[in-house]
Coordinates of C-alpha atoms and ligand atoms in Angstrom, one line a residue:
X594 CA 78.0 129.6 63.8
X595 CA 80.1 126.6 64.6
X596 CA 78.9 125.3 68.2
X597 CA 81.4 125.7 71.6
X598 CA 82.9 121.9 71.9
X599 CA 81.7 121.2 75.7
X600 CA 85.8 120.4 76.7
X601 CA 88.2 120.9 79.4
X602 CA 91.4 122.9 77.9
X603 CA 93.5 120.4 79.7
X604 CA 93.7 117.9 82.4
X605 CA 94.3 120.0 85.2
X606 CA 91.1 121.9 84.7
X607 CA 90.0 118.6 86.5
X608 CA 92.0 118.5 90.3
X609 CA 89.6 119.7 92.9
X610 CA 86.0 118.9 93.5
X611 CA 86.3 115.3 94.6
X612 CA 83.1 113.7 95.3
X613 CA 81.9 112.9 98.8
X614 CA 80.6 108.8 98.7
X615 CA 78.9 107.3 101.6
X616 CA 80.0 104.5 103.3
X617 CA 77.2 102.7 104.4
X618 CA 77.8 98.9 104.1
X619 CA 81.2 98.7 106.3
X620 CA 80.0 100.5 108.8
X621 CA 76.8 99.3 109.1
X622 CA 76.5 98.4 112.6
X623 CA 78.2 101.3 113.7
X624 CA 76.4 104.6 115.1
X625 CA 76.4 107.4 112.9
X626 CA 77.0 108.3 109.3
X627 CA 79.9 107.7 107.1
X628 CA 81.4 109.8 104.0
X629 CA 84.0 109.1 102.2
X630 CA 86.2 112.6 100.1
X631 CA 86.9 109.9 97.1
X632 CA 90.6 111.6 96.0
X633 CA 91.6 109.2 93.8
X634 CA 88.8 111.2 91.2
X635 CA 91.2 113.8 90.7
X636 CA 93.2 113.6 87.1
X637 CA 96.2 112.0 88.9
X638 CA 94.3 109.8 91.2
X639 CA 95.3 111.5 94.3
X640 CA 94.8 114.4 97.2
X641 CA 98.1 115.6 95.8
X642 CA 97.0 117.4 92.6
X643 CA 95.8 119.8 94.6
X644 CA 99.2 121.1 96.3
X645 CA 101.0 119.8 93.4
X646 CA 99.2 122.8 91.3
X647 CA 98.6 125.1 94.3
X648 CA 102.3 125.1 94.8
X649 CA 103.5 125.6 91.4
X650 CA 101.3 128.2 90.3
X651 CA 101.9 130.6 93.6
X652 CA 105.7 130.0 92.6
X653 CA 104.8 130.9 89.1
X654 CA 102.9 134.1 90.8
X655 CA 106.1 134.8 92.4
X656 CA 108.2 135.1 88.9
X657 CA 110.0 131.5 90.5
X658 CA 109.5 129.4 87.7
X659 CA 109.9 129.9 84.4
X660 CA 109.2 128.1 80.9
X661 CA 111.9 125.2 81.0
X662 CA 112.6 125.4 85.1
X663 CA 113.5 122.2 86.8
X664 CA 111.0 121.1 89.9
X665 CA 112.4 119.0 92.6
X666 CA 110.9 116.5 95.7
X667 CA 110.7 114.1 97.6
X668 CA 108.4 112.1 97.1
X669 CA 106.2 108.7 98.4
X670 CA 105.0 108.5 94.6
X671 CA 102.0 110.4 94.8
X672 CA 103.1 114.0 95.3
X673 CA 105.7 113.4 92.3
X674 CA 102.5 111.8 90.0
X675 CA 101.1 115.1 90.2
X676 CA 103.9 117.5 89.7
X677 CA 105.2 115.0 87.1
X678 CA 101.5 116.0 85.1
X679 CA 101.8 119.7 86.4
X680 CA 105.1 120.0 85.0
X681 CA 104.1 118.4 81.6
X682 CA 101.5 120.8 81.1
X683 CA 103.1 123.9 81.9
X684 CA 106.6 123.0 80.5
X685 CA 108.8 121.9 83.8
X686 CA 111.4 119.6 84.0
X687 CA 110.8 117.4 87.0
X688 CA 113.6 115.4 89.3
X689 CA 111.7 113.5 91.7
X690 CA 113.8 111.8 95.1
X691 CA 111.5 108.5 95.7
X692 CA 112.1 106.7 98.9
X693 CA 112.9 102.5 97.8
X694 CA 109.7 101.1 99.9
X695 CA 107.8 102.9 97.3
X696 CA 106.1 100.2 94.9
X697 CA 107.7 99.7 91.5
X698 CA 104.3 100.3 89.9
X699 CA 104.5 104.5 91.2
X700 CA 107.6 104.3 90.2
X701 CA 107.4 103.1 86.5
X702 CA 104.4 105.4 86.5
X703 CA 106.5 108.4 87.5
X704 CA 108.8 107.5 85.0
X705 CA 105.8 107.1 82.4
X706 CA 105.4 110.8 83.4
X707 CA 108.2 112.0 82.2
X708 CA 109.6 112.4 85.5
X709 CA 113.5 112.2 86.4
X710 CA 113.6 109.6 89.1
X711 CA 116.3 108.6 92.0
X712 CA 115.7 105.6 94.2
X713 CA 117.1 106.5 97.7
X714 CA 116.9 103.6 100.7
X715 CA 114.0 103.9 103.0
X716 CA 115.7 102.4 106.3
X717 CA 118.2 105.5 106.8
X718 CA 117.6 108.6 109.1
X719 CA 116.2 111.9 107.7
X720 CA 120.2 113.5 107.7
X721 CA 121.6 110.7 105.9
X722 CA 122.9 112.0 102.5
X723 CA 121.4 109.3 100.8
X724 CA 117.9 109.8 102.2
X725 CA 115.3 111.2 100.2
X726 CA 115.8 114.3 101.3
X727 CA 119.1 114.6 101.6
X728 CA 119.2 113.6 97.4
X729 CA 116.5 116.6 96.4
X730 CA 118.4 119.5 98.8
X731 CA 122.0 118.0 96.8
X732 CA 119.9 117.9 93.4
X733 CA 118.5 121.5 94.0
X734 CA 121.6 123.3 94.7
X735 CA 123.3 121.7 91.5
X736 CA 120.5 122.1 89.1
X737 CA 120.3 126.0 88.5
X738 CA 117.3 127.6 87.8
X739 CA 115.0 124.7 90.1
X740 CA 112.2 125.2 92.7
X741 CA 112.1 122.4 95.8
X742 CA 109.1 122.0 96.5
X743 CA 109.6 120.6 100.1
X744 CA 106.1 119.3 101.2
X745 CA 107.7 118.8 104.4
X746 CA 107.7 122.1 105.7
X747 CA 105.8 123.9 103.3
X748 CA 103.6 126.0 104.0
X749 CA 101.5 126.1 100.8
X750 CA 100.8 122.2 101.8
X751 CA 98.7 123.4 104.3
X752 CA 97.3 126.2 102.5
X753 CA 95.8 124.1 99.9
X754 CA 93.6 121.9 101.6
X755 CA 92.5 125.3 103.5
X756 CA 91.6 127.0 100.3
X757 CA 90.2 123.7 99.3
X758 CA 89.3 120.6 100.2
X759 CA 88.3 122.1 103.5
X760 CA 85.6 124.6 101.9
X761 CA 84.9 121.5 99.7
X762 CA 83.7 118.9 102.7
X763 CA 81.9 122.2 104.4
X764 CA 79.8 122.8 101.4
X765 CA 78.8 119.0 100.6
X766 CA 78.3 118.6 104.4
X767 CA 76.3 121.9 105.0
X768 CA 78.3 122.5 107.3
X769 CA 76.9 119.4 109.5
X770 CA 80.4 117.6 109.7
X771 CA 81.0 116.2 113.3
X772 CA 84.6 114.3 112.8
X773 CA 86.8 114.6 109.8
X774 CA 89.4 111.2 110.2
X775 CA 92.3 111.7 107.8
X776 CA 95.9 109.8 107.7
X777 CA 98.7 112.5 108.4
X778 CA 102.1 112.1 106.6
X779 CA 102.9 115.4 105.5
X780 CA 100.2 116.6 107.7
X781 CA 99.0 119.1 104.8
X782 CA 95.6 117.4 104.5
X783 CA 94.9 117.1 107.7
X784 CA 95.9 120.4 108.8
X785 CA 94.3 122.4 105.6
X786 CA 91.2 120.9 106.4
X787 CA 91.2 120.9 109.7
X788 CA 91.9 124.9 109.8
X789 CA 89.1 125.6 107.5
X790 CA 86.3 123.4 108.7
X791 CA 87.0 124.4 112.7
X792 CA 87.3 128.4 111.6
X793 CA 83.7 127.8 109.8
X794 CA 82.3 125.2 112.8
X795 CA 83.4 128.3 115.4
X796 CA 81.2 130.5 113.5
X797 CA 78.4 128.3 113.0
X798 CA 78.8 127.1 116.8
X799 CA 79.1 123.8 116.3
X800 CA 82.4 121.2 117.1
X801 CA 84.4 119.5 114.8
X802 CA 86.2 116.5 116.1
X803 CA 89.8 115.6 113.8
X804 CA 91.6 112.6 114.2
X805 CA 94.7 112.2 112.6
X806 CA 95.8 108.6 111.6
X807 CA 99.3 107.5 112.0
X808 CA 101.2 104.2 112.0
X809 CA 103.3 102.0 114.8
X810 CA 106.7 102.7 113.4
X811 CA 106.0 106.8 113.5
X812 CA 106.3 109.4 115.5
X813 CA 103.2 111.6 115.4
X814 CA 100.9 110.5 117.8
X815 CA 104.1 110.4 120.6
X816 CA 105.3 114.1 119.3
X817 CA 101.3 115.3 119.5
X818 CA 101.1 114.2 123.4
X819 CA 104.4 115.0 125.0
X820 CA 105.9 117.6 122.4
X821 CA 109.3 115.4 121.9
X822 CA 110.3 113.6 119.5
X823 CA 110.8 109.9 120.3
X824 CA 113.3 107.9 118.2
X825 CA 112.4 105.2 120.0
X826 CA 108.9 105.6 118.0
X827 CA 110.9 105.4 114.6
X828 CA 111.4 102.1 113.3
X829 CA 110.2 99.9 109.6
X830 CA 106.7 99.5 108.5
X831 CA 105.0 99.1 105.5
X832 CA 102.0 101.4 104.8
X833 CA 103.1 104.7 102.2
X834 CA 102.1 107.7 103.0
X835 CA 101.2 108.0 106.4
X836 CA 103.0 108.6 109.8
X837 CA 106.9 110.2 109.6
X838 CA 110.4 109.6 111.2
X839 CA 110.4 113.3 111.3
X840 CA 108.1 115.9 112.7
X841 CA 107.2 117.6 109.2
X842 CA 106.9 121.6 109.3
X843 CA 103.7 121.3 107.4
X844 CA 101.6 119.4 110.3
X845 CA 100.2 122.2 112.6
X846 CA 99.7 119.9 115.7
X847 CA 97.4 121.7 117.6
X848 CA 94.4 121.5 114.8
X849 CA 93.8 117.7 115.4
X850 CA 92.6 116.5 118.3
X851 CA 94.2 113.1 118.4
X852 CA 95.9 110.4 116.8
X853 CA 95.3 107.0 116.4
X854 CA 97.9 104.1 115.3
X855 CA 96.9 101.1 113.1
X856 CA 98.6 98.4 112.0
X857 CA 100.5 97.1 108.8
X858 CA 98.2 94.1 108.7
X859 CA 94.4 95.8 109.8
X860 CA 94.9 98.2 107.3
X861 CA 95.2 96.1 104.8
X862 CA 92.6 93.8 105.3
X863 CA 90.4 97.0 105.3
X864 CA 91.0 98.5 102.1
X865 CA 90.1 95.2 100.5
X866 CA 87.2 95.1 102.3
X867 CA 86.7 98.9 100.8
X868 CA 86.8 96.9 98.2
X869 CA 84.7 94.3 98.4
X870 CA 82.0 95.9 101.1
X871 CA 81.8 99.3 98.6
X872 CA 83.0 98.9 95.6
X873 CA 85.8 101.2 96.2
X874 CA 89.1 100.2 94.7
X875 CA 91.2 102.5 97.3
X876 CA 95.0 102.9 98.6
X877 CA 96.5 101.8 101.4
X878 CA 95.9 104.4 103.4
X879 CA 92.5 104.5 102.6
X880 CA 92.1 101.2 104.2
X881 CA 94.1 102.7 107.2
X882 CA 92.1 105.9 107.8
X883 CA 88.8 103.4 107.8
X884 CA 90.7 101.3 110.2
X885 CA 91.1 103.8 112.3
X886 CA 86.7 104.3 112.3
X887 CA 86.7 100.5 113.2
X888 CA 89.0 101.6 116.3
X889 CA 87.3 104.8 117.3
X890 CA 83.6 102.7 116.9
X891 CA 85.0 100.0 119.5
X892 CA 85.8 102.6 122.2
X893 CA 82.4 104.2 121.5
X894 CA 83.5 107.4 119.8
X895 CA 80.2 108.2 117.4
X896 CA 76.5 108.7 118.3
X897 CA 73.6 108.4 116.3
X898 CA 73.3 111.9 115.2
X899 CA 77.3 112.1 114.2
X900 CA 78.4 112.8 110.4
X901 CA 81.9 111.7 110.1
X902 CA 84.2 112.3 106.9
X903 CA 87.0 110.3 106.3
X904 CA 89.9 111.1 103.2
X905 CA 90.2 108.5 101.3
X906 CA 93.7 109.6 99.5
X907 CA 93.9 107.7 96.7
X908 CA 93.5 104.8 94.0
X909 CA 94.2 101.4 94.9
X910 CA 95.5 100.5 91.0
X911 CA 98.8 101.9 93.0
X912 CA 98.7 98.7 95.3
X913 CA 98.8 95.8 92.9
X914 CA 101.8 93.9 93.1
X915 CA 101.7 95.1 97.0
X916 CA 97.7 95.1 99.3
X917 CA 96.0 94.0 96.2
X918 CA 98.2 90.5 95.8
X919 CA 97.8 87.6 97.7
X920 CA 101.0 86.8 97.2
X921 CA 102.5 90.2 98.3
X922 CA 99.8 89.6 101.9
X923 CA 100.8 86.0 102.4
X924 CA 104.8 87.3 102.4
X925 CA 103.8 89.8 104.7
X926 CA 102.6 87.1 107.0
X927 CA 99.2 89.4 106.5
X928 CA 96.8 87.0 104.7
X929 CA 95.0 85.0 106.9
X930 CA 91.3 82.3 105.6
X931 CA 89.7 85.9 104.3
X932 CA 88.0 85.3 101.5
X933 CA 88.3 88.1 98.6
X934 CA 87.3 87.6 94.7
X935 CA 88.2 83.8 93.9
X936 CA 90.4 83.1 90.2
X937 CA 88.7 80.2 88.4
X938 CA 91.1 78.0 85.9
X939 CA 89.3 77.1 83.3
X940 CA 90.7 73.4 81.7
X941 CA 91.0 73.3 77.8
Ligands
PMP1802 N1 98.2 108.9 101.8 C1 98.7 108.5 100.8 C2 98.5 107.4 100.1 C3 99.8 109.3 100.9 O1 101.0 109.8 99.4 C4 99.9 110.5 101.5 C5 100.9 111.9 101.3 N2 102.1 111.5 101.8 C6 99.2 110.8 102.6 C7 97.9 110.1 103.1 C8 99.1 111.9 103.8 O2 98.7 113.3 103.4 P1 99.8 114.5 104.0 O3 100.8 114.4 103.0 O4 98.8 115.7 103.1 O5 99.1 114.3 105.8

């Protein structure tokens, strides 16, 4: 009898169960132990695979989606890629409304994954009919039999991380995690993971501090502190996928102990530092999250026995024309005399 071939049925079976990797070179002088949850190990190279799969399968169970249905979403790129990937395997059409701030690499990738992409202006208000929210809503209304994932206001976004990311981290750290540091965009990752971890910690009589990472130019930190939306906090910034110009319904602010703001420049440099010290080629927001850890360390947040888990949401390959381009860094005024790898010109 032929032996069973050891293979996955399709790429979707590889979603989740991402590794936890020690970050000890970059944090050499910091007290405490630091671990990155490297979400680039998902087949779509980001944490968004988890929510795409979770939300689409929930809609299938409810009978909302049938073969040939259209899935619509607003996305900075990663969620779109994940939805496109899940749509291919499951036989759905995928329409994505993205911000013009998204890198060309990301937009090209979405098209390569069979999605129809609408590029919408980044610096208009959420209510503007040209914003990617409004464009997605309109397309949903106009496309019969479509569903709108609406990750910023979908409870299932939180639920995906409550069901998977949280339990994985609890199991990987054997319940010894003391701090979770995670970027907040929709807030799904931090809220769902925090909910699970805080519940488990309560049961075992321990405590976990959950720190959200926000951008200068975003309203999240101020809203967390005051309960009010302050339009003065909103201005353009470079980091994609982190912070917001509105209050996302998928963020449970009660589950976040505090927010730390990071700059575009320091986050970019820290992402490059992760690559050349730890050998992990991570995205811009991974740099932002690690930058937040540096700032927390500077104010004496960590103790010798602390176990700090930081989420690295995606892969560096998505930012080749941005933070990993010296030219782009220079154009932003970010480049100092930092040395990364060198290019040698060979003369023939
Ligand atoms: N990093 C990147 C690169 C992202 O695309 C996102 C999602 N917008 C986040 C971090 C934040 O994750 P969440 O939406 O779950 O808060």
